[in-house]
CSV table of C-alpha atoms in Angstrom, one decimal:
chain,number,residue,atom,x,y,z
A,1,MET,CA,134.5,132.6,149.0
A,2,ARG,CA,135.0,129.5,151.2
A,3,GLY,CA,131.5,130.1,152.7
A,4,ILE,CA,129.9,130.3,149.3
A,5,ARG,CA,131.6,127.0,148.4
A,6,LYS,CA,130.2,125.3,151.5
A,7,THR,CA,126.8,126.6,150.7
A,8,LEU,CA,126.9,125.3,147.2
A,9,PHE,CA,128.3,122.0,148.3
A,10,ALA,CA,125.4,121.7,150.9
A,11,VAL,CA,122.9,122.5,148.2
A,12,LEU,CA,124.4,119.9,145.9
A,13,LEU,CA,124.4,117.2,148.6
A,14,ALA,CA,120.7,118.0,149.3
A,15,CYS,CA,119.9,117.7,145.6
A,16,VAL,CA,121.7,114.4,145.3
A,17,ALA,CA,120.0,113.0,148.4
A,18,SER,CA,116.6,114.1,147.0
A,19,VAL,CA,117.2,112.4,143.7
A,20,ALA,CA,118.4,109.2,145.4
A,21,LEU,CA,115.4,109.2,147.7
A,22,ALA,CA,113.0,109.5,144.7
A,23,GLN,CA,114.8,106.6,142.9
A,24,THR,CA,114.2,104.3,145.8
A,25,TYR,CA,110.7,105.6,146.7
A,26,PRO,CA,108.6,103.9,147.9
A,27,ALA,CA,110.7,101.7,150.1
A,28,LYS,CA,107.9,100.9,152.5
A,29,ALA,CA,104.1,101.2,152.9
A,30,VAL,CA,102.5,104.6,152.1
A,31,ARG,CA,99.6,105.9,154.1
A,32,VAL,CA,96.8,107.6,152.1
A,33,ILE,CA,94.7,109.7,154.4
A,34,VAL,CA,91.0,110.2,153.5
A,35,PRO,CA,89.4,112.9,155.6
A,36,TYR,CA,85.9,111.4,155.1
A,37,PRO,CA,84.2,108.1,156.0
A,38,ALA,CA,84.7,104.9,154.1
A,39,GLY,CA,82.3,104.3,151.2
A,40,GLY,CA,82.3,107.7,149.7
A,41,TYR,CA,83.9,109.0,146.5
A,42,TYR,CA,87.0,110.3,148.2
A,43,ASP,CA,87.5,106.8,149.7
A,44,LEU,CA,86.8,105.0,146.4
A,45,LEU,CA,89.4,107.1,144.6
A,46,ALA,CA,92.0,106.4,147.3
A,47,ARG,CA,91.4,102.7,147.3
A,48,VAL,CA,91.2,102.1,143.6
A,49,ILE,CA,94.3,104.2,142.8
A,50,GLY,CA,96.2,103.1,145.8
A,51,ALA,CA,95.7,99.4,144.8
A,52,LYS,CA,97.2,100.2,141.4
A,53,LEU,CA,100.2,102.0,142.9
A,54,ALA,CA,100.8,99.1,145.2
A,55,GLU,CA,100.8,96.7,142.2
A,56,THR,CA,103.4,98.9,140.4
A,57,TRP,CA,105.8,99.4,143.4
A,58,SER,CA,105.2,96.3,145.4
A,59,HIS,CA,104.6,98.3,148.6
A,60,PRO,CA,101.1,98.8,150.0
A,61,PHE,CA,99.2,102.1,149.8
A,62,VAL,CA,97.2,101.8,153.0
A,63,VAL,CA,94.0,103.9,153.1
A,64,GLU,CA,93.3,105.5,156.5
A,65,ASN,CA,90.0,107.3,157.1
A,66,ARG,CA,90.6,110.2,159.6
A,67,VAL,CA,87.2,111.8,159.7
A,68,GLY,CA,85.6,114.8,161.4
A,69,ALA,CA,85.0,118.5,161.3
A,70,ASN,CA,84.2,118.8,157.6
A,71,GLY,CA,87.4,117.1,156.6
A,72,ILE,CA,89.6,119.3,158.9
A,73,ILE,CA,90.9,116.5,161.2
A,74,GLY,CA,92.4,114.3,158.5
A,75,THR,CA,93.6,117.2,156.4
A,76,ASP,CA,95.4,118.9,159.3
A,77,PHE,CA,97.0,115.6,160.2
A,78,VAL,CA,98.6,115.4,156.7
A,79,ALA,CA,99.6,119.1,156.8
A,80,LYS,CA,101.6,118.4,160.0
A,81,SER,CA,103.0,115.0,158.8
A,82,ASN,CA,106.6,114.3,157.9
A,83,PRO,CA,107.1,115.4,154.2
A,84,ASP,CA,108.9,112.2,153.2
A,85,GLY,CA,106.3,110.9,150.7
A,86,TYR,CA,104.9,108.2,153.1
A,87,THR,CA,101.9,110.2,154.2
A,88,ILE,CA,99.8,111.6,151.4
A,89,MET,CA,96.0,112.3,151.1
A,90,MET,CA,93.0,112.4,148.9
A,91,GLY,CA,91.8,116.0,149.2
A,92,GLY,CA,89.3,118.1,147.4
A,93,VAL,CA,86.8,120.9,147.2
A,94,GLY,CA,85.7,120.8,150.9
A,95,PRO,CA,89.0,120.7,152.8
A,96,HIS,CA,91.1,122.6,150.2
A,97,GLY,CA,88.6,124.9,148.4
A,98,ILE,CA,85.7,125.8,150.7
A,99,ASN,CA,87.0,125.4,154.3
A,100,PRO,CA,89.5,128.3,154.1
A,101,SER,CA,86.7,130.7,153.7
A,102,MET,CA,84.2,129.0,156.1
A,103,TYR,CA,86.5,128.7,159.1
A,104,ALA,CA,88.3,131.8,160.6
A,105,LYS,CA,90.8,129.7,162.5
A,106,LEU,CA,91.5,126.8,160.1
A,107,PRO,CA,94.5,125.0,161.5
A,108,TYR,CA,96.1,124.5,158.0
A,109,SER,CA,96.5,126.5,154.8
A,110,PRO,CA,95.6,124.7,151.6
A,111,LEU,CA,98.1,126.8,149.7
A,112,ARG,CA,101.1,126.9,152.1
A,113,ASP,CA,100.9,123.5,153.8
A,114,PHE,CA,100.5,121.2,150.9
A,115,ALA,CA,102.4,120.0,147.8
A,116,PRO,CA,99.7,119.3,145.1
A,117,ILE,CA,100.4,116.1,143.3
A,118,ILE,CA,97.5,115.6,140.8
A,119,HIS,CA,94.0,116.7,140.1
A,120,ILE,CA,92.2,113.4,139.7
A,121,ALA,CA,88.5,114.1,139.0
A,122,SER,CA,85.7,116.7,139.0
A,123,ALA,CA,82.0,115.9,139.4
A,124,PRO,CA,79.1,118.3,139.1
A,125,ASN,CA,76.1,118.3,141.3
A,126,VAL,CA,72.6,118.1,139.9
A,127,LEU,CA,69.8,120.5,140.9
A,128,VAL,CA,66.8,118.4,141.7
A,129,VAL,CA,63.4,119.2,143.2
A,130,HIS,CA,60.6,117.1,144.6
A,131,PRO,CA,58.0,116.3,141.8
A,132,SER,CA,55.4,118.3,143.7
A,133,VAL,CA,57.3,121.6,143.2
A,134,ASP,CA,55.7,123.8,140.6
A,135,ALA,CA,58.9,124.3,138.6
A,136,ARG,CA,60.1,122.4,135.5
A,137,SER,CA,63.0,124.6,134.7
A,138,VAL,CA,65.6,126.7,136.5
A,139,SER,CA,63.9,129.9,135.4
A,140,GLU,CA,60.6,128.7,136.8
A,141,LEU,CA,62.3,127.7,140.1
A,142,ILE,CA,63.8,131.2,140.3
A,143,SER,CA,60.5,132.8,139.6
A,144,LEU,CA,58.9,130.6,142.3
A,145,ALA,CA,61.6,131.6,144.8
A,146,LYS,CA,61.2,135.3,144.1
A,147,SER,CA,57.4,135.0,144.6
A,148,LYS,CA,57.9,133.4,148.0
A,149,PRO,CA,61.1,134.9,149.6
A,150,GLY,CA,62.7,132.5,152.0
A,151,ALA,CA,60.0,129.9,151.6
A,152,LEU,CA,62.0,127.5,149.4
A,153,THR,CA,64.4,125.2,151.3
A,154,PHE,CA,67.4,123.3,150.1
A,155,SER,CA,69.1,120.4,151.9
A,156,SER,CA,72.8,119.6,151.9
A,157,ALA,CA,75.3,117.1,153.3
A,158,GLY,CA,76.3,119.7,155.8
A,159,SER,CA,77.3,123.3,156.2
A,160,GLY,CA,80.3,124.1,154.0
A,161,SER,CA,79.8,121.1,151.6
A,162,SER,CA,79.8,121.6,147.9
A,163,GLN,CA,76.0,121.0,147.9
A,164,HIS,CA,75.6,123.8,150.4
A,165,LEU,CA,77.8,126.3,148.5
A,166,SER,CA,76.1,125.3,145.2
A,167,GLY,CA,72.9,126.6,146.7
A,168,GLU,CA,74.5,129.7,148.1
A,169,MET,CA,76.0,130.5,144.7
A,170,LEU,CA,72.6,130.3,143.1
A,171,LYS,CA,71.3,132.7,145.7
A,172,MET,CA,74.2,135.1,145.1
A,173,MET,CA,73.9,135.0,141.3
A,174,THR,CA,70.1,135.4,141.1
A,175,GLY,CA,69.2,137.4,144.2
A,176,VAL,CA,66.7,134.8,145.4
A,177,SER,CA,66.1,134.0,149.0
A,178,MET,CA,66.1,130.3,150.0
A,179,THR,CA,66.7,128.6,153.4
A,180,HIS,CA,69.5,126.1,153.9
A,181,VAL,CA,68.8,123.0,155.9
A,182,PRO,CA,72.0,121.0,156.6
A,183,TYR,CA,72.0,117.3,157.3
A,184,LYS,CA,74.7,114.9,158.5
A,185,GLY,CA,75.6,113.4,155.2
A,186,SER,CA,74.4,113.0,151.7
A,187,ALA,CA,71.9,110.2,152.4
A,188,PRO,CA,69.7,112.1,154.8
A,189,ALA,CA,69.8,115.2,152.6
A,190,VAL,CA,68.5,113.1,149.7
A,191,THR,CA,65.9,111.5,151.9
A,192,ALA,CA,64.6,114.9,152.9
A,193,VAL,CA,63.9,116.0,149.4
A,194,LEU,CA,62.4,112.6,148.4
A,195,ALA,CA,60.0,113.0,151.4
A,196,GLY,CA,59.1,116.6,150.4
A,197,GLU,CA,60.6,117.9,153.6
A,198,VAL,CA,62.7,120.3,151.6
A,199,THR,CA,62.2,121.9,148.2
A,200,LEU,CA,65.4,121.1,146.4
A,201,LEU,CA,68.9,119.7,146.6
A,202,PHE,CA,72.2,120.1,144.7
A,203,GLY,CA,72.9,116.4,144.9
A,204,THR,CA,75.8,114.3,143.7
A,205,MET,CA,75.0,112.2,140.6
A,206,ALA,CA,75.6,108.9,142.4
A,207,ASP,CA,73.0,109.9,145.0
A,208,VAL,CA,70.2,111.1,142.8
A,209,VAL,CA,70.4,109.5,139.3
A,210,GLU,CA,68.3,106.4,140.1
A,211,HIS,CA,65.7,108.6,141.8
A,212,ILE,CA,65.6,110.8,138.7
A,213,ARG,CA,65.1,107.8,136.5
A,214,ALA,CA,62.3,106.5,138.7
A,215,GLY,CA,60.5,109.9,138.6
A,216,LYS,CA,60.9,110.4,142.4
A,217,LEU,CA,63.0,113.5,141.8
A,218,ARG,CA,62.9,116.1,138.9
A,219,ALA,CA,66.3,117.2,137.6
A,220,LEU,CA,66.5,120.8,136.4
A,221,ALA,CA,70.2,121.3,135.6
A,222,VAL,CA,73.7,120.1,136.1
A,223,THR,CA,76.2,122.4,137.8
A,224,GLY,CA,79.3,121.7,135.7
A,225,ALA,CA,80.6,123.4,132.5
A,226,ARG,CA,79.4,120.6,130.3
A,227,ARG,CA,76.4,118.2,130.0
A,228,ILE,CA,77.1,114.7,131.4
A,229,PRO,CA,76.7,111.4,129.4
A,230,VAL,CA,74.5,109.7,132.0
A,231,LEU,CA,71.8,112.5,131.6
A,232,PRO,CA,72.6,113.9,128.1
A,233,ASP,CA,69.4,116.0,127.8
A,234,LEU,CA,69.9,117.8,131.1
A,235,GLN,CA,71.0,121.4,130.6
A,236,THR,CA,73.9,123.0,132.4
A,237,MET,CA,73.1,125.9,134.7
A,238,VAL,CA,74.6,128.3,132.1
A,239,GLU,CA,72.4,126.8,129.4
A,240,ALA,CA,69.5,127.2,131.8
A,241,GLY,CA,70.1,131.0,132.0
A,242,ILE,CA,72.6,131.5,134.8
A,243,PRO,CA,75.7,132.9,133.1
A,244,GLY,CA,79.0,132.0,134.8
A,245,TYR,CA,77.5,129.4,137.1
A,246,GLU,CA,79.9,126.5,137.6
A,247,ALA,CA,80.2,124.5,140.9
A,248,THR,CA,81.8,121.1,140.9
A,249,ALA,CA,83.1,118.8,143.5
A,250,TRP,CA,86.7,118.0,142.8
A,251,PHE,CA,89.2,115.5,144.1
A,252,GLY,CA,93.0,115.2,144.0
A,253,MET,CA,96.1,113.8,145.7
A,254,LEU,CA,98.3,116.0,147.9
A,255,ALA,CA,101.4,115.6,150.1
A,256,PRO,CA,102.7,117.8,153.0
A,257,ALA,CA,104.6,120.9,151.9
A,258,GLY,CA,108.3,120.3,151.7
A,259,THR,CA,107.9,116.8,150.1
A,260,SER,CA,110.7,116.2,147.6
A,261,ARG,CA,109.8,117.5,144.1
A,262,GLU,CA,111.2,114.3,142.7
A,263,ILE,CA,108.7,112.2,144.8
A,264,VAL,CA,105.8,114.5,143.8
A,265,VAL,CA,106.7,114.1,140.1
A,266,LYS,CA,107.1,110.3,140.5
A,267,LEU,CA,103.6,110.0,142.1
A,268,ASN,CA,102.1,112.4,139.5
A,269,GLU,CA,103.5,110.4,136.5
A,270,GLU,CA,102.3,107.1,137.9
A,271,VAL,CA,98.8,108.3,138.8
A,272,ASN,CA,98.5,109.8,135.4
A,273,ARG,CA,99.3,106.4,134.0
A,274,VAL,CA,96.8,104.7,136.3
A,275,LEU,CA,94.0,107.1,135.3
A,276,LYS,CA,94.2,105.9,131.7
A,277,MET,CA,93.5,102.3,132.6
A,278,PRO,CA,90.1,101.1,131.4
A,279,ASP,CA,89.3,99.1,134.5
A,280,VAL,CA,90.1,102.1,136.7
A,281,LEU,CA,88.0,104.4,134.5
A,282,ALA,CA,85.1,102.0,134.7
A,283,ARG,CA,85.2,102.2,138.5
A,284,ILE,CA,85.8,105.9,139.1
A,285,SER,CA,83.9,107.6,136.2
A,286,GLN,CA,80.6,107.3,138.1
A,287,GLN,CA,78.7,106.3,134.9
A,288,GLY,CA,80.3,109.1,133.0
A,289,SER,CA,79.3,111.8,135.4
A,290,ALA,CA,82.8,112.4,136.8
A,291,GLU,CA,85.4,114.0,134.5
A,292,ILE,CA,88.8,112.4,135.0
A,293,ILE,CA,91.4,115.2,134.9
A,294,GLY,CA,95.1,114.3,135.4
A,295,GLY,CA,97.8,116.8,134.4
A,296,SER,CA,100.8,118.3,136.2
A,297,PRO,CA,101.3,119.3,139.8
A,298,GLU,CA,101.5,122.9,138.7
A,299,GLN,CA,98.1,122.7,136.9
A,300,TYR,CA,96.6,121.3,140.1
A,301,ALA,CA,98.2,124.0,142.3
A,302,ALA,CA,96.8,126.8,140.0
A,303,PHE,CA,93.3,125.2,140.1
A,304,ILE,CA,93.3,125.0,143.9
A,305,ARG,CA,94.3,128.7,144.1
A,306,ALA,CA,91.4,129.6,141.7
A,307,GLU,CA,88.9,127.5,143.7
A,308,VAL,CA,90.0,129.1,147.0
A,309,ALA,CA,89.4,132.5,145.5
A,310,LYS,CA,86.0,131.6,143.9
A,311,TRP,CA,84.5,130.1,147.1
A,312,GLY,CA,85.9,132.9,149.1
A,313,ARG,CA,83.9,135.4,147.1
A,314,VAL,CA,80.7,133.3,147.5
A,315,VAL,CA,81.2,133.0,151.3
A,316,LYS,CA,82.0,136.7,151.6
A,317,GLU,CA,79.1,138.0,149.5
A,318,THR,CA,76.5,135.6,151.0
A,319,GLY,CA,77.7,135.9,154.6
A,320,VAL,CA,77.3,132.1,155.0
A,321,LYS,CA,78.6,130.5,158.2
A,322,VAL,CA,79.1,127.0,159.5
A,323,GLU,CA,76.0,126.0,161.3
């Protein structure tokens, strides 16, 4: 009986300490790790939201870009950081959805090593082709690909990127054969299709929308579940005849596993509040192409589990590997 009392007392002390920590959190600067270079959407989200959190709590949220290996370096750093709430990260589809299937020896687990805080945004890619390509719809593109197995090429920001896996999903769901050409980043991948060096690209809206408007690229479909305001007449892949096709880049905040539940909830509630601010929405909505999500830590955790399973099926069935 005495042992049980000691155990209960220890648990009670831990709970009291956790609540007290959350009440004073943050008491110093918080590092927000971004596993990709400055200037991208991951970085934008971290800086815009971090600045608002700093205004609320009067402690800086310092963005730190730890780049390399398809987001693995920065993500692994956070996984192994002290779970005290002072090192968090802006994660997403690459490091937490796709990498687990692409790398046999990934040094972290997106499901075991992180405490999801909030799903911030999702953004579809846009299937675009060079204007010289004899296809004005997804069905025409598929027919063209089937008539020339392996001849059509698609660029991406790198092996394992959402752009790459969007193309692999199309191959898996339609049975077409296309050749992947990876580049080191989105900019050269877009340049390749603009120059006609490759046939097509599943590009981010920010990268391709002005080229579409200028007639330098032809948009065939958007990869999300819904049409997007910036290109309202552009069909989704499902509307274009590919049932069940949905591939979005997504972004969210995470902490190391073991971070106090109270701190996770405190961050979640404050970021949810920030995401409703008009000036924040104006900066992060990407002209209406990005869907701002929000919600609870539990909803984000369930979403990540579903994404890991989905991309795992794509990688397994296509046999895709990191090049």
